[in-house]
PDB file of C-alpha atoms in Angstrom:
ATOM      1  CA  MET A   1       0.000   0.000   0.000  1.00  0.00           C
ATOM      2  CA  ASP A   2       1.456   3.363  -0.884  1.00  0.00           C
ATOM      3  CA  MET A   3       1.072   6.484   1.257  1.00  0.00           C
ATOM      4  CA  ARG A   4      -1.845   7.930  -0.760  1.00  0.00           C
ATOM      5  CA  VAL A   5      -3.999   4.834  -0.123  1.00  0.00           C
ATOM      6  CA  ALA A   6      -3.230   4.872   3.597  1.00  0.00           C
ATOM      7  CA  THR A   7      -3.997   8.570   3.965  1.00  0.00           C
ATOM      8  CA  SER A   8      -7.196   8.298   1.941  1.00  0.00           C
ATOM      9  CA  LEU A   9      -8.478   5.696   4.424  1.00  0.00           C
ATOM     10  CA  PHE A  10      -8.088   8.137   7.291  1.00  0.00           C
ATOM     11  CA  ALA A  11      -9.473  11.067   5.316  1.00  0.00           C
ATOM     12  CA  GLY A  12     -12.758   9.177   4.765  1.00  0.00           C
ATOM     13  CA  LYS A  13     -12.338   8.886   1.007  1.00  0.00           C
ATOM     14  CA  SER A  14     -13.618   5.873  -0.904  1.00  0.00           C
ATOM     15  CA  LEU A  15     -11.145   3.384  -2.274  1.00  0.00           C
ATOM     16  CA  GLY A  16     -13.412   2.112  -5.050  1.00  0.00           C
ATOM     17  CA  ASN A  17     -12.811  -1.513  -5.982  1.00  0.00           C
ATOM     18  CA  TYR A  18     -10.799  -2.277  -2.835  1.00  0.00           C
ATOM     19  CA  ALA A  19     -13.686  -1.240  -0.583  1.00  0.00           C
ATOM     20  CA  LYS A  20     -16.194  -3.200  -2.650  1.00  0.00           C
ATOM     21  CA  LYS A  21     -14.041  -6.319  -2.439  1.00  0.00           C
ATOM     22  CA  LEU A  22     -13.681  -5.922   1.307  1.00  0.00           C
ATOM     23  CA  ILE A  23     -17.447  -5.561   1.775  1.00  0.00           C
ATOM     24  CA  MET A  24     -18.075  -8.581  -0.461  1.00  0.00           C
ATOM     25  CA  LYS A  25     -15.629 -10.699   1.558  1.00  0.00           C
ATOM     26  CA  ARG A  26     -17.432  -9.754   4.753  1.00  0.00           C
ATOM     27  CA  TYR A  27     -20.817 -10.690   3.277  1.00  0.00           C
ATOM     28  CA  LEU A  28     -19.460 -14.026   2.061  1.00  0.00           C
ATOM     29  CA  LEU A  29     -18.012 -14.722   5.498  1.00  0.00           C
ATOM     30  CA  LEU A  30     -21.365 -13.896   7.110  1.00  0.00           C
ATOM     31  CA  LEU A  31     -23.154 -16.133   4.609  1.00  0.00           C
ATOM     32  CA  GLY A  32     -20.735 -18.955   5.432  1.00  0.00           C
ATOM     33  CA  PHE A  33     -21.496 -18.672   9.147  1.00  0.00           C
ATOM     34  CA  ILE A  34     -25.234 -18.706   8.484  1.00  0.00           C
ATOM     35  CA  VAL A  35     -24.987 -21.812   6.276  1.00  0.00           C
ATOM     36  CA  ALA A  36     -22.848 -23.584   8.892  1.00  0.00           C
ATOM     37  CA  ALA A  37     -25.332 -22.749  11.660  1.00  0.00           C
ATOM     38  CA  VAL A  38     -28.311 -23.977   9.630  1.00  0.00           C
ATOM     39  CA  CYS A  39     -26.565 -27.229   8.683  1.00  0.00           C
ATOM     40  CA  SER A  40     -25.522 -27.968  12.262  1.00  0.00           C
ATOM     41  CA  SER A  41     -29.040 -27.349  13.576  1.00  0.00           C
ATOM     42  CA  LEU A  42     -30.505 -29.657  10.931  1.00  0.00           C
ATOM     43  CA  SER A  43     -28.190 -32.498  11.896  1.00  0.00           C
ATOM     44  CA  ALA A  44     -29.014 -31.969  15.579  1.00  0.00           C
ATOM     45  CA  GLN A  45     -32.707 -32.558  14.879  1.00  0.00           C
ATOM     46  CA  ASP A  46     -32.205 -36.294  14.328  1.00  0.00           C
ATOM     47  CA  LYS A  47     -34.916 -37.329  16.801  1.00  0.00           C
ATOM     48  CA  ILE A  48     -36.031 -40.868  17.449  1.00  0.00           C
ATOM     49  CA  GLY A  49     -39.752 -41.514  17.292  1.00  0.00           C
ATOM     50  CA  LEU A  50     -41.440 -44.046  19.556  1.00  0.00           C
ATOM     51  CA  GLN A  51     -44.051 -46.348  18.075  1.00  0.00           C
ATOM     52  CA  SER A  52     -46.755 -48.004  20.190  1.00  0.00           C
ATOM     53  CA  ASN A  53     -45.416 -51.493  19.387  1.00  0.00           C
ATOM     54  CA  ALA A  54     -41.720 -50.620  19.938  1.00  0.00           C
ATOM     55  CA  THR A  55     -39.390 -53.094  21.596  1.00  0.00           C
ATOM     56  CA  VAL A  56     -35.859 -52.681  22.894  1.00  0.00           C
ATOM     57  CA  LEU A  57     -34.509 -54.954  20.162  1.00  0.00           C
ATOM     58  CA  GLY A  58     -36.544 -53.104  17.526  1.00  0.00           C
ATOM     59  CA  ILE A  59     -35.076 -49.777  18.648  1.00  0.00           C
ATOM     60  CA  LEU A  60     -31.596 -51.290  18.504  1.00  0.00           C
ATOM     61  CA  GLN A  61     -32.221 -52.626  14.996  1.00  0.00           C
ATOM     62  CA  GLY A  62     -33.153 -49.110  13.906  1.00  0.00           C
ATOM     63  CA  SER A  63     -29.966 -47.827  15.526  1.00  0.00           C
ATOM     64  CA  ALA A  64     -27.590 -50.081  13.589  1.00  0.00           C
ATOM     65  CA  GLY A  65     -24.288 -48.287  13.050  1.00  0.00           C
ATOM     66  CA  LYS A  66     -24.918 -45.782  15.860  1.00  0.00           C
ATOM     67  CA  THR A  67     -23.208 -45.650  19.210  1.00  0.00           C
ATOM     68  CA  VAL A  68     -25.477 -46.608  22.101  1.00  0.00           C
ATOM     69  CA  GLU A  69     -25.241 -47.306  25.801  1.00  0.00           C
ATOM     70  CA  LEU A  70     -27.108 -50.340  27.122  1.00  0.00           C
ATOM     71  CA  HIS A  71     -28.234 -50.475  30.742  1.00  0.00           C
ATOM     72  CA  LEU A  72     -28.462 -54.065  31.885  1.00  0.00           C
ATOM     73  CA  ASN A  73     -30.786 -55.609  34.480  1.00  0.00           C
ATOM     74  CA  SER A  74     -27.725 -56.224  36.688  1.00  0.00           C
ATOM     75  CA  GLY A  75     -27.126 -52.458  36.913  1.00  0.00           C
ATOM     76  CA  GLU A  76     -24.079 -52.491  34.637  1.00  0.00           C
ATOM     77  CA  LYS A  77     -23.702 -50.291  31.572  1.00  0.00           C
ATOM     78  CA  ILE A  78     -22.059 -51.224  28.296  1.00  0.00           C
ATOM     79  CA  GLY A  79     -21.558 -48.862  25.390  1.00  0.00           C
ATOM     80  CA  GLY A  80     -20.530 -49.386  21.813  1.00  0.00           C
ATOM     81  CA  ARG A  81     -21.620 -49.292  18.179  1.00  0.00           C
ATOM     82  CA  VAL A  82     -24.560 -51.518  17.198  1.00  0.00           C
ATOM     83  CA  GLU A  83     -23.360 -53.907  14.510  1.00  0.00           C
ATOM     84  CA  GLN A  84     -26.137 -56.482  14.351  1.00  0.00           C
ATOM     85  CA  VAL A  85     -29.332 -57.364  16.205  1.00  0.00           C
ATOM     86  CA  THR A  86     -31.044 -60.752  16.114  1.00  0.00           C
ATOM     87  CA  ASP A  87     -34.145 -61.996  17.918  1.00  0.00           C
ATOM     88  CA  ASN A  88     -32.124 -62.651  21.085  1.00  0.00           C
ATOM     89  CA  VAL A  89     -28.659 -61.077  20.845  1.00  0.00           C
ATOM     90  CA  VAL A  90     -27.155 -57.636  20.231  1.00  0.00           C
ATOM     91  CA  HIS A  91     -23.644 -57.402  18.758  1.00  0.00           C
ATOM     92  CA  LEU A  92     -21.733 -54.282  19.875  1.00  0.00           C
ATOM     93  CA  SER A  93     -18.342 -53.286  18.459  1.00  0.00           C
ATOM     94  CA  HIS A  94     -15.896 -50.536  19.433  1.00  0.00           C
ATOM     95  CA  LEU A  95     -16.850 -50.820  23.092  1.00  0.00           C
ATOM     96  CA  THR A  96     -16.540 -47.666  25.148  1.00  0.00           C
ATOM     97  CA  GLY A  97     -13.270 -47.889  27.074  1.00  0.00           C
ATOM     98  CA  ALA A  98     -12.307 -51.100  25.249  1.00  0.00           C
ATOM     99  CA  GLU A  99     -12.359 -50.086  21.586  1.00  0.00           C
ATOM    100  CA  PHE A 100     -10.627 -53.250  20.331  1.00  0.00           C
ATOM    101  CA  PHE A 101     -13.258 -55.575  21.784  1.00  0.00           C
ATOM    102  CA  ASP A 102     -16.748 -56.677  20.752  1.00  0.00           C
ATOM    103  CA  ALA A 103     -19.640 -57.734  22.951  1.00  0.00           C
ATOM    104  CA  PHE A 104     -22.667 -59.944  22.457  1.00  0.00           C
ATOM    105  CA  VAL A 105     -25.476 -59.019  24.844  1.00  0.00           C
ATOM    106  CA  ASP A 106     -28.568 -61.096  25.570  1.00  0.00           C
ATOM    107  CA  GLY A 107     -31.614 -59.047  24.573  1.00  0.00           C
ATOM    108  CA  LYS A 108     -33.497 -60.203  27.689  1.00  0.00           C
ATOM    109  CA  ASP A 109     -30.856 -58.611  29.941  1.00  0.00           C
ATOM    110  CA  ILE A 110     -31.286 -55.075  28.531  1.00  0.00           C
ATOM    111  CA  SER A 111     -33.377 -52.742  30.677  1.00  0.00           C
ATOM    112  CA  ALA A 112     -32.706 -49.451  28.836  1.00  0.00           C
ATOM    113  CA  VAL A 113     -31.080 -48.070  25.677  1.00  0.00           C
ATOM    114  CA  VAL A 114     -29.412 -44.648  25.626  1.00  0.00           C
ATOM    115  CA  ILE A 115     -28.858 -43.127  22.175  1.00  0.00           C
ATOM    116  CA  ARG A 116     -27.186 -39.791  21.561  1.00  0.00           C
ATOM    117  CA  THR A 117     -29.335 -37.764  19.182  1.00  0.00           C
ATOM    118  CA  GLY A 118     -27.989 -34.203  19.346  1.00  0.00           C
ATOM    119  CA  GLY A 119     -24.644 -32.494  18.822  1.00  0.00           C
ATOM    120  CA  LYS A 120     -21.381 -34.276  17.829  1.00  0.00           C
TER     121      LYS A 120
END
């Protein structure tokens, strides 16, 4: 920047194309923030609906690939990603705190399912 440009900024004079580019960059930045906010709020609205005939195993089947936490009748908790659900058994991989292990849980022993639906 030469001295004339710097002094014209302080004198309140317009810089023409430079000022227009600066304003356009600010509007694009604002637009980017708005798009990011809208996209993040849309992904956070991934709610789970409850049907009248829902079962624990049915909910787990619909959650295949998601990370869940199972509360067992014994009071223990086990978390991991749902890989497969059969009529009697749930296969969890990437266990919380033991990522290199898998678990097979008896469906009759599950008292509650916790699924994270908002935020990442």
